[in-house]
Amino acid sequence: MEFFRYTKSIYGGQEQMVGASWDLLPLFVAAAMAFIVLHVIVMAFAKARARRPH
């Protein structure tokens, strides 16, 4: 799997980066969703703990 896309320059044949691969998009979306779900769970636990009398 290529992480970046490259092309050859028309002015000297040097390789230059064109952009990032779309293959990683599902990975970043899944990581963001996991972070959001984890954050909601932690905040709900913290809120429930704060309501408890000491």
mmCIF file of C-alpha atoms in Angstrom:
data_model
loop_
_atom_site.group_PDB
_atom_site.id
_atom_site.type_symbol
_atom_site.label_atom_id
_atom_site.label_comp_id
_atom_site.label_asym_id
_atom_site.label_seq_id
_atom_site.Cartn_x
_atom_site.Cartn_y
_atom_site.Cartn_z
ATOM 1 C CA MET A 1 0.000 0.000 0.000
ATOM 2 C CA GLU A 2 1.372 3.381 -0.967
ATOM 3 C CA PHE A 3 0.851 6.158 1.577
ATOM 4 C CA PHE A 4 1.712 8.998 -0.808
ATOM 5 C CA ARG A 5 1.323 9.495 -4.563
ATOM 6 C CA TYR A 6 4.309 10.719 -6.571
ATOM 7 C CA THR A 7 4.827 11.913 -10.144
ATOM 8 C CA LYS A 8 7.805 12.925 -12.268
ATOM 9 C CA SER A 9 8.388 16.622 -12.908
ATOM 10 C CA ILE A 10 8.252 17.722 -16.535
ATOM 11 C CA TYR A 11 11.230 20.042 -15.973
ATOM 12 C CA GLY A 12 13.877 17.596 -14.917
ATOM 13 C CA GLY A 13 12.441 14.260 -14.110
ATOM 14 C CA GLN A 14 12.552 14.797 -10.354
ATOM 15 C CA GLU A 15 9.973 12.939 -8.327
ATOM 16 C CA GLN A 16 7.520 15.124 -6.434
ATOM 17 C CA MET A 17 4.699 14.278 -4.074
ATOM 18 C CA VAL A 18 1.211 14.824 -5.485
ATOM 19 C CA GLY A 19 -0.912 13.816 -2.500
ATOM 20 C CA ALA A 20 -1.835 11.253 0.102
ATOM 21 C CA SER A 21 -3.439 7.923 -0.642
ATOM 22 C CA TRP A 22 -7.190 7.511 -0.110
ATOM 23 C CA ASP A 23 -6.555 3.990 1.213
ATOM 24 C CA LEU A 24 -5.996 5.370 4.723
ATOM 25 C CA LEU A 25 -9.307 7.247 4.957
ATOM 26 C CA PRO A 26 -11.309 4.372 6.527
ATOM 27 C CA LEU A 27 -8.585 3.948 9.149
ATOM 28 C CA PHE A 28 -8.765 7.608 10.195
ATOM 29 C CA VAL A 29 -12.578 7.585 10.234
ATOM 30 C CA ALA A 30 -12.600 4.477 12.447
ATOM 31 C CA ALA A 31 -10.014 5.997 14.794
ATOM 32 C CA ALA A 32 -12.044 9.211 15.090
ATOM 33 C CA MET A 33 -15.244 7.294 15.826
ATOM 34 C CA ALA A 34 -13.494 5.161 18.453
ATOM 35 C CA PHE A 35 -12.136 8.302 20.106
ATOM 36 C CA ILE A 36 -15.596 9.914 20.204
ATOM 37 C CA VAL A 37 -17.236 6.799 21.673
ATOM 38 C CA LEU A 38 -14.495 6.435 24.292
ATOM 39 C CA HIS A 39 -14.798 10.102 25.205
ATOM 40 C CA VAL A 40 -18.579 9.816 25.667
ATOM 41 C CA ILE A 41 -18.143 6.765 27.911
ATOM 42 C CA VAL A 42 -15.465 8.435 30.041
ATOM 43 C CA MET A 43 -17.512 11.636 30.423
ATOM 44 C CA ALA A 44 -20.646 9.688 31.386
ATOM 45 C CA PHE A 45 -18.645 7.754 33.996
ATOM 46 C CA ALA A 46 -17.099 10.952 35.357
ATOM 47 C CA LYS A 47 -20.503 12.666 35.550
ATOM 48 C CA ALA A 48 -22.050 9.692 37.380
ATOM 49 C CA ARG A 49 -19.129 9.618 39.796
ATOM 50 C CA ALA A 50 -19.452 13.349 40.512
ATOM 51 C CA ARG A 51 -23.136 12.950 41.412
ATOM 52 C CA ARG A 52 -22.445 10.275 44.008
ATOM 53 C CA PRO A 53 -22.409 11.541 47.615
ATOM 54 C CA HIS A 54 -19.027 11.176 49.279
#
